[in-house]
């Protein structure tokens, strides 16, 4: 049932070219620059006129929400707020009938996310669910929604469900951009054609597995780790840190790279691994200066770089390449090496990667 893999987590990491493809199947038409989302159709006007989108979720799904914020604001120009369901539900948030609440949940059973939906619904918001488990409670509570189609995820640490959530949010961002007319058709066509290539680029990213295992050997006894990224690389850093802490029990933190100097820099010494998303995109130069700050304090830098990179590779102690693509798809590609890094470190430490201590696959308690 593990398909020849040692753990479900590894199997699920390797399934991602397929699961991302399954999430897009029948939904994108690159030649026409069209996105077809059955669940949204009736709500097209709502999305077009939405004053604001509020994304509610927990854990890894919340990280997907942060990627969604970046994409929706960038392409569809609708203001987005991303909320921890558990915080949102106990505040007295300002919600109106012109707001759309997007709830993201792999299991579709997370108690806090369900309660947040119910509260927002009672205040008149339209609820859109993004779930993986078909027929779960959250899809039933939602006005509309879409399934991520990642297939059953057995490993407690979310991997393929996360990249499928990000894929779903990417489709939503492009869909909203299309209905709102915020993207030139030619640009949308180019983005959709590139999106179609992502499964094969993820396949390529997986080829660094052996190198990542070698890097994992160096860090298996680390006690802390820092993950840095900018823009949509920031939620990727948060997710990288969460994966490492939950399965290897190494304390890890994700930070926006520029925030490092406002505190975490005090932690950096020759024993501190700093994993940096340093791909060639709009924040490349800025990230390079952040790497210099880490190196000046003797931190050990593991950089996720665009293939063919030389500038970062020169400075970093270890570099892991991912294929070049449009910045919109950075989270889908940069997440892959971080999943593998956590996986290998956890296995080398003898941890139960599929069932980490104290964690359950679906959190149905508040
Ligand atoms: C982390 C993880 C959890 C879940 C969180 C929300 O790997 O799996 O952080 O993401 O408990 O669960 P869902 O998405 O089922 O609502």
Short mmCIF file of C-alpha atoms in Angstrom, two decimals, residues 39-50 100 175 179-180:
data_model
loop_
_atom_site.label_atom_id
_atom_site.label_comp_id
_atom_site.label_asym_id
_atom_site.label_seq_id
_atom_site.Cartn_x
_atom_site.Cartn_y
_atom_site.Cartn_z
CA UNK A 39 -18.24 25.01 -8.15
CA UNK A 40 -17.82 28.74 -8.68
CA UNK A 41 -19.93 29.38 -11.75
CA UNK A 42 -23.05 30.44 -9.89
CA UNK A 43 -20.96 32.72 -7.74
CA UNK A 44 -19.02 34.41 -10.55
CA UNK A 45 -20.79 37.73 -9.90
CA UNK A 46 -20.09 37.46 -6.17
CA UNK A 47 -16.40 36.97 -6.82
CA UNK A 48 -16.38 39.78 -9.35
CA UNK A 49 -17.89 42.20 -6.87
CA UNK A 50 -16.31 40.91 -3.67
CA UNK A 100 -16.22 35.89 0.61
CA UNK A 175 -10.25 32.57 -12.41
CA UNK A 179 -13.77 37.46 -14.43
CA UNK A 180 -12.49 40.78 -13.20
#
